[in-house]
mmCIF file of C-alpha atoms in Angstrom:
data_model
loop_
_atom_site.group_PDB
_atom_site.id
_atom_site.type_symbol
_atom_site.label_atom_id
_atom_site.label_comp_id
_atom_site.label_asym_id
_atom_site.label_seq_id
_atom_site.Cartn_x
_atom_site.Cartn_y
_atom_site.Cartn_z
ATOM 1 C CA MET A 1 -8.787 23.250 23.926
ATOM 2 C CA GLY A 2 -5.968 20.767 23.998
ATOM 3 C CA GLY A 3 -3.139 19.356 21.933
ATOM 4 C CA ILE A 4 0.298 20.531 20.904
ATOM 5 C CA HIS A 5 -0.496 24.209 20.259
ATOM 6 C CA PRO A 6 -2.279 24.835 23.593
ATOM 7 C CA SER A 7 0.445 22.911 25.439
ATOM 8 C CA VAL A 8 3.258 24.972 23.938
ATOM 9 C CA MET A 9 1.542 28.390 23.881
ATOM 10 C CA PRO A 10 -1.136 28.341 26.601
ATOM 11 C CA ASP A 11 -1.235 32.108 27.107
ATOM 12 C CA GLU A 12 -2.058 32.685 23.444
ATOM 13 C CA VAL A 13 -4.694 29.947 23.372
ATOM 14 C CA LEU A 14 -6.476 31.166 26.510
ATOM 15 C CA ARG A 15 -7.410 34.327 24.619
ATOM 16 C CA HIS A 16 -9.671 32.098 22.503
ATOM 17 C CA ALA A 17 -10.893 29.480 24.980
ATOM 18 C CA ASP A 18 -12.419 29.171 28.445
ATOM 19 C CA SER A 19 -10.135 26.338 29.448
ATOM 20 C CA LEU A 20 -7.168 24.375 28.125
ATOM 21 C CA LEU A 21 -5.242 21.217 28.859
ATOM 22 C CA ILE A 22 -1.453 21.021 28.743
ATOM 23 C CA GLY A 23 -0.287 17.530 27.856
ATOM 24 C CA GLU A 24 -2.114 14.375 26.833
ATOM 25 C CA ALA A 25 -5.792 14.171 27.663
ATOM 26 C CA GLU A 26 -6.690 10.641 28.730
ATOM 27 C CA ASP A 27 -5.738 10.845 32.429
ATOM 28 C CA MET A 28 -7.206 14.334 32.945
ATOM 29 C CA TRP A 29 -10.387 14.173 30.858
ATOM 30 C CA PRO A 30 -12.658 12.710 33.600
ATOM 31 C CA LYS A 31 -11.709 15.538 35.999
ATOM 32 C CA ILE A 32 -12.269 18.179 33.329
ATOM 33 C CA LEU A 33 -15.757 16.800 32.663
ATOM 34 C CA ASP A 34 -16.540 16.622 36.389
ATOM 35 C CA ASP A 35 -15.442 20.245 36.869
ATOM 36 C CA PHE A 36 -17.506 21.336 33.880
ATOM 37 C CA LEU A 37 -20.633 19.595 35.175
ATOM 38 C CA SER A 38 -20.034 21.136 38.606
ATOM 39 C CA ASN A 39 -19.692 24.607 37.059
ATOM 40 C CA ASP A 40 -16.119 24.728 38.354
ATOM 41 C CA LEU A 41 -14.124 24.569 35.111
ATOM 42 C CA GLN A 42 -10.533 25.789 35.639
ATOM 43 C CA PRO A 43 -8.650 27.914 33.085
ATOM 44 C CA ARG A 44 -5.753 25.456 32.929
ATOM 45 C CA TYR A 45 -5.219 21.782 33.466
ATOM 46 C CA ARG A 46 -1.904 19.978 33.212
ATOM 47 C CA CYS A 47 -1.278 16.275 32.774
ATOM 48 C CA GLU A 48 1.965 15.547 34.617
ATOM 49 C CA SER A 49 2.431 12.024 33.262
ATOM 50 C CA TYR A 50 2.072 10.030 30.061
ATOM 51 C CA PRO A 51 -1.078 7.861 29.830
ATOM 52 C CA ASP A 52 -0.813 4.085 29.955
ATOM 53 C CA PRO A 53 -0.968 3.047 26.262
ATOM 54 C CA SER A 54 -3.355 0.197 27.098
ATOM 55 C CA LYS A 55 -5.857 2.739 28.411
ATOM 56 C CA ILE A 56 -5.924 4.910 25.289
ATOM 57 C CA PRO A 57 -9.454 4.314 23.955
ATOM 58 C CA SER A 58 -10.541 4.010 20.365
ATOM 59 C CA GLY A 59 -11.879 7.185 18.790
ATOM 60 C CA LYS A 60 -15.620 7.881 18.612
ATOM 61 C CA TRP A 61 -15.523 8.057 14.841
ATOM 62 C CA ASP A 62 -19.289 7.751 14.528
ATOM 63 C CA ALA A 63 -19.553 11.239 16.054
ATOM 64 C CA ILE A 64 -18.292 12.910 12.863
ATOM 65 C CA HIS A 65 -19.585 12.940 9.287
ATOM 66 C CA GLN A 66 -16.979 10.554 7.904
ATOM 67 C CA SER A 67 -18.212 10.950 4.327
ATOM 68 C CA ARG A 68 -16.994 14.557 4.361
ATOM 69 C CA TYR A 69 -13.368 13.552 4.851
ATOM 70 C CA TYR A 70 -10.907 12.253 2.292
ATOM 71 C CA VAL A 71 -9.453 10.155 5.122
ATOM 72 C CA PRO A 72 -12.522 9.219 7.190
ATOM 73 C CA ARG A 73 -10.533 8.097 10.208
ATOM 74 C CA THR A 74 -6.965 7.515 11.351
ATOM 75 C CA PHE A 75 -5.137 4.941 13.462
ATOM 76 C CA GLN A 76 -2.412 5.143 16.071
ATOM 77 C CA THR A 77 -0.252 2.296 17.330
ATOM 78 C CA SER A 78 2.139 4.330 19.460
ATOM 79 C CA ARG A 79 3.097 7.702 20.866
ATOM 80 C CA GLY A 80 6.540 9.169 21.286
ATOM 81 C CA CYS A 81 9.620 8.986 19.088
ATOM 82 C CA PRO A 82 13.088 7.827 20.188
ATOM 83 C CA TYR A 83 14.978 10.360 18.065
ATOM 84 C CA GLY A 84 14.124 13.614 19.827
ATOM 85 C CA CYS A 85 14.988 16.041 17.023
ATOM 86 C CA SER A 86 15.202 19.566 18.393
ATOM 87 C CA PHE A 87 12.666 21.087 15.977
ATOM 88 C CA CYS A 88 9.935 18.471 16.501
ATOM 89 C CA SER A 89 6.892 19.756 18.362
ATOM 90 C CA SER A 90 5.433 16.269 18.523
ATOM 91 C CA THR A 91 8.467 14.894 20.353
ATOM 92 C CA GLN A 92 8.243 17.740 22.845
ATOM 93 C CA PHE A 93 4.589 16.825 23.429
ATOM 94 C CA PHE A 94 4.635 13.006 23.413
ATOM 95 C CA GLY A 95 8.200 12.488 24.636
ATOM 96 C CA VAL A 96 11.085 10.387 23.333
ATOM 97 C CA ARG A 97 9.997 7.084 24.889
ATOM 98 C CA HIS A 98 8.141 4.955 22.364
ATOM 99 C CA ARG A 99 4.876 3.878 24.044
ATOM 100 C CA CYS A 100 3.037 1.135 22.180
ATOM 101 C CA ARG A 101 -0.643 0.247 22.377
ATOM 102 C CA PRO A 102 -1.693 -3.400 22.759
ATOM 103 C CA ILE A 103 -1.584 -5.071 19.364
ATOM 104 C CA GLY A 104 -4.998 -6.665 19.860
ATOM 105 C CA GLN A 105 -6.607 -3.226 20.222
ATOM 106 C CA VAL A 106 -5.015 -1.992 16.999
ATOM 107 C CA ILE A 107 -6.102 -5.081 15.065
ATOM 108 C CA SER A 108 -9.667 -4.798 16.396
ATOM 109 C CA GLU A 109 -9.859 -1.215 15.135
ATOM 110 C CA LEU A 110 -8.503 -2.163 11.719
ATOM 111 C CA LYS A 111 -11.046 -4.966 11.335
ATOM 112 C CA THR A 112 -13.915 -2.490 11.687
ATOM 113 C CA TYR A 113 -12.519 -0.178 8.997
ATOM 114 C CA ARG A 114 -14.039 -0.282 5.530
ATOM 115 C CA GLY A 115 -11.909 2.359 3.843
ATOM 116 C CA ARG A 116 -9.612 1.744 0.909
ATOM 117 C CA ILE A 117 -6.445 2.673 2.789
ATOM 118 C CA ALA A 118 -5.640 3.078 6.489
ATOM 119 C CA VAL A 119 -3.580 6.031 7.669
ATOM 120 C CA PHE A 120 -1.397 5.632 10.768
ATOM 121 C CA ILE A 121 -0.536 8.913 12.476
ATOM 122 C CA ASP A 122 2.349 7.587 14.577
ATOM 123 C CA ASP A 123 5.367 9.877 14.445
ATOM 124 C CA ASN A 124 7.478 6.785 13.801
ATOM 125 C CA ILE A 125 5.555 3.561 13.329
ATOM 126 C CA ALA A 126 8.809 1.561 13.371
ATOM 127 C CA GLY A 127 10.243 3.221 16.461
ATOM 128 C CA SER A 128 10.195 -0.091 18.346
ATOM 129 C CA PRO A 129 11.189 -2.840 15.853
ATOM 130 C CA PRO A 130 10.296 -5.888 18.026
ATOM 131 C CA TYR A 131 6.804 -4.488 18.653
ATOM 132 C CA VAL A 132 6.103 -3.449 15.076
ATOM 133 C CA LYS A 133 7.300 -6.761 13.648
ATOM 134 C CA GLU A 134 4.718 -8.511 15.796
ATOM 135 C CA LEU A 135 2.131 -5.935 14.764
ATOM 136 C CA PHE A 136 2.832 -6.424 11.051
ATOM 137 C CA ARG A 137 2.513 -10.192 11.415
ATOM 138 C CA ALA A 138 -0.886 -9.687 13.060
ATOM 139 C CA MET A 139 -1.952 -7.224 10.346
ATOM 140 C CA LYS A 140 -1.201 -9.535 7.434
ATOM 141 C CA PRO A 141 -4.472 -11.568 7.670
ATOM 142 C CA VAL A 142 -6.502 -8.324 7.858
ATOM 143 C CA ARG A 143 -5.443 -7.525 4.279
ATOM 144 C CA GLN A 144 -5.656 -3.771 4.728
ATOM 145 C CA ARG A 145 -3.511 -1.388 2.670
ATOM 146 C CA TRP A 146 -1.929 1.319 4.810
ATOM 147 C CA VAL A 147 0.485 4.263 4.939
ATOM 148 C CA ALA A 148 2.484 5.724 7.814
ATOM 149 C CA GLN A 149 5.460 7.824 8.870
ATOM 150 C CA THR A 150 8.843 6.404 9.803
ATOM 151 C CA SER A 151 12.576 6.960 9.405
ATOM 152 C CA ILE A 152 14.964 5.615 6.800
ATOM 153 C CA ASP A 153 16.134 3.080 9.388
ATOM 154 C CA ILE A 154 13.278 0.801 8.338
ATOM 155 C CA ALA A 155 15.269 -0.011 5.181
ATOM 156 C CA ARG A 156 18.246 -1.154 7.247
ATOM 157 C CA ASP A 157 16.262 -4.069 8.701
ATOM 158 C CA SER A 158 15.384 -6.474 5.890
ATOM 159 C CA GLU A 159 12.958 -8.512 8.007
ATOM 160 C CA LEU A 160 11.105 -5.419 9.157
ATOM 161 C CA LEU A 161 10.813 -4.095 5.615
ATOM 162 C CA ARG A 162 9.564 -7.449 4.319
ATOM 163 C CA LEU A 163 6.951 -7.703 7.061
ATOM 164 C CA ALA A 164 5.787 -4.140 6.346
ATOM 165 C CA ALA A 165 5.235 -5.016 2.690
ATOM 166 C CA GLU A 166 3.473 -8.287 3.528
ATOM 167 C CA SER A 167 1.161 -6.515 5.981
ATOM 168 C CA GLY A 168 -0.093 -4.154 3.274
ATOM 169 C CA CYS A 169 2.201 -1.118 3.403
ATOM 170 C CA ALA A 170 1.551 1.069 0.354
ATOM 171 C CA GLY A 171 3.727 4.062 1.235
ATOM 172 C CA LEU A 172 5.893 5.677 3.890
ATOM 173 C CA LEU A 173 6.494 9.318 4.683
ATOM 174 C CA ILE A 174 10.154 9.422 5.641
ATOM 175 C CA GLY A 175 11.617 12.421 7.443
ATOM 176 C CA PHE A 176 15.035 12.834 5.877
ATOM 177 C CA GLU A 177 14.925 16.478 7.089
ATOM 178 C CA SER A 178 18.467 17.229 5.855
ATOM 179 C CA ILE A 179 21.338 15.702 3.922
ATOM 180 C CA ASN A 180 23.847 18.013 5.602
ATOM 181 C CA THR A 181 25.678 16.097 8.335
ATOM 182 C CA LEU A 182 26.415 19.396 10.104
ATOM 183 C CA ASN A 183 22.768 19.309 11.184
ATOM 184 C CA THR A 184 23.078 16.078 13.180
ATOM 185 C CA GLY A 185 22.843 18.075 16.410
ATOM 186 C CA ASP A 186 19.251 18.958 15.575
ATOM 187 C CA VAL A 187 18.237 16.121 13.245
ATOM 188 C CA LYS A 188 18.844 12.850 15.078
ATOM 189 C CA LYS A 189 17.727 10.787 12.075
ATOM 190 C CA ILE A 190 20.535 11.739 9.690
ATOM 191 C CA ARG A 191 22.444 8.657 8.590
ATOM 192 C CA GLN A 192 25.150 8.181 5.957
ATOM 193 C CA THR A 193 23.488 10.238 3.262
ATOM 194 C CA ALA A 194 25.524 8.570 0.520
ATOM 195 C CA HIS A 195 23.430 5.447 1.182
ATOM 196 C CA TYR A 196 20.025 7.141 0.919
ATOM 197 C CA GLU A 197 19.567 6.334 -2.762
ATOM 198 C CA GLU A 198 20.311 2.654 -2.138
ATOM 199 C CA LEU A 199 17.954 2.519 0.867
ATOM 200 C CA ILE A 200 15.124 4.218 -1.028
ATOM 201 C CA ARG A 201 15.598 1.787 -3.880
ATOM 202 C CA GLU A 202 15.319 -1.099 -1.387
ATOM 203 C CA ILE A 203 12.034 0.223 -0.009
ATOM 204 C CA LYS A 204 10.565 0.700 -3.479
ATOM 205 C CA ALA A 205 11.671 -2.787 -4.475
ATOM 206 C CA HIS A 206 9.173 -4.065 -1.894
ATOM 207 C CA GLY A 207 6.349 -2.185 -3.612
ATOM 208 C CA ILE A 208 6.320 0.618 -1.032
ATOM 209 C CA GLY A 209 6.227 4.240 -2.142
ATOM 210 C CA VAL A 210 8.465 6.856 -0.508
ATOM 211 C CA HIS A 211 7.298 10.374 0.330
ATOM 212 C CA GLY A 212 10.375 12.343 1.407
ATOM 213 C CA SER A 213 10.101 15.130 3.977
ATOM 214 C CA PHE A 214 12.738 17.867 4.203
ATOM 215 C CA ILE A 215 13.262 21.023 6.246
ATOM 216 C CA PHE A 216 14.693 23.981 4.375
ATOM 217 C CA VAL A 217 16.964 26.608 5.930
ATOM 218 C CA LEU A 218 18.129 24.379 8.763
ATOM 219 C CA THR A 219 21.257 25.803 10.335
ATOM 220 C CA THR A 220 23.774 24.442 12.787
ATOM 221 C CA THR A 221 22.363 26.807 15.422
ATOM 222 C CA ARG A 222 19.951 24.894 17.588
ATOM 223 C CA PRO A 223 16.526 26.574 18.061
ATOM 224 C CA THR A 224 15.038 27.258 21.462
ATOM 225 C CA SER A 225 13.472 24.161 22.974
ATOM 226 C CA LEU A 226 9.683 24.095 23.013
ATOM 227 C CA THR A 227 9.820 22.200 26.273
ATOM 228 C CA ALA A 228 11.334 25.122 28.117
ATOM 229 C CA ARG A 229 8.528 27.415 26.999
ATOM 230 C CA SER A 230 5.739 24.932 27.739
ATOM 231 C CA LEU A 231 6.990 24.044 31.214
ATOM 232 C CA SER A 232 7.434 27.665 32.217
ATOM 233 C CA SER A 233 3.861 28.596 31.234
#
């Protein structure tokens, strides 16, 4: 098993698996397969570094019954998020450095997709504005409608927002998380909340829907870092 849950709580997961991987898989997967074929599979593996984005392969989507899924496949342009909110398990797993895949690889994947709408699973598709502007320009000729996650900051860059709309953006899940500025220690994305209505209106004016995400019962007491638990296991 691998992913965020096994990386954060390996002791729990090992009660249900023969082996697990802590961290991202790409750099360790060949060794895990070699150990398995040699009948020498270890209980735990740990990836000590982040994979080179250019070496992240496309998914083997033909290995699943795509017709059984509402979203038959997903896309990823980057890993990591520059905000580093304390509660975010994904940030603890992928890190705060925004690592972007080669644009040509992303476009090649999109061109093979026949679905009505593409879903990007990036934690923040606009985390690196120069990169994503180039990506959106390259996506425009593909004429593929898409949705993704980002922060409200996308509305503060008029060129970025325009390019997103022109490239086919149908909707954005935006993590507002809180409108209480006392929570800025934990929620790094909080901006001047009095401007949120204006910024949302700007996004919608470009024909892009907004799906707001909020965390209830946030307090000013910072929760225990997941990183500390995962690194000590």
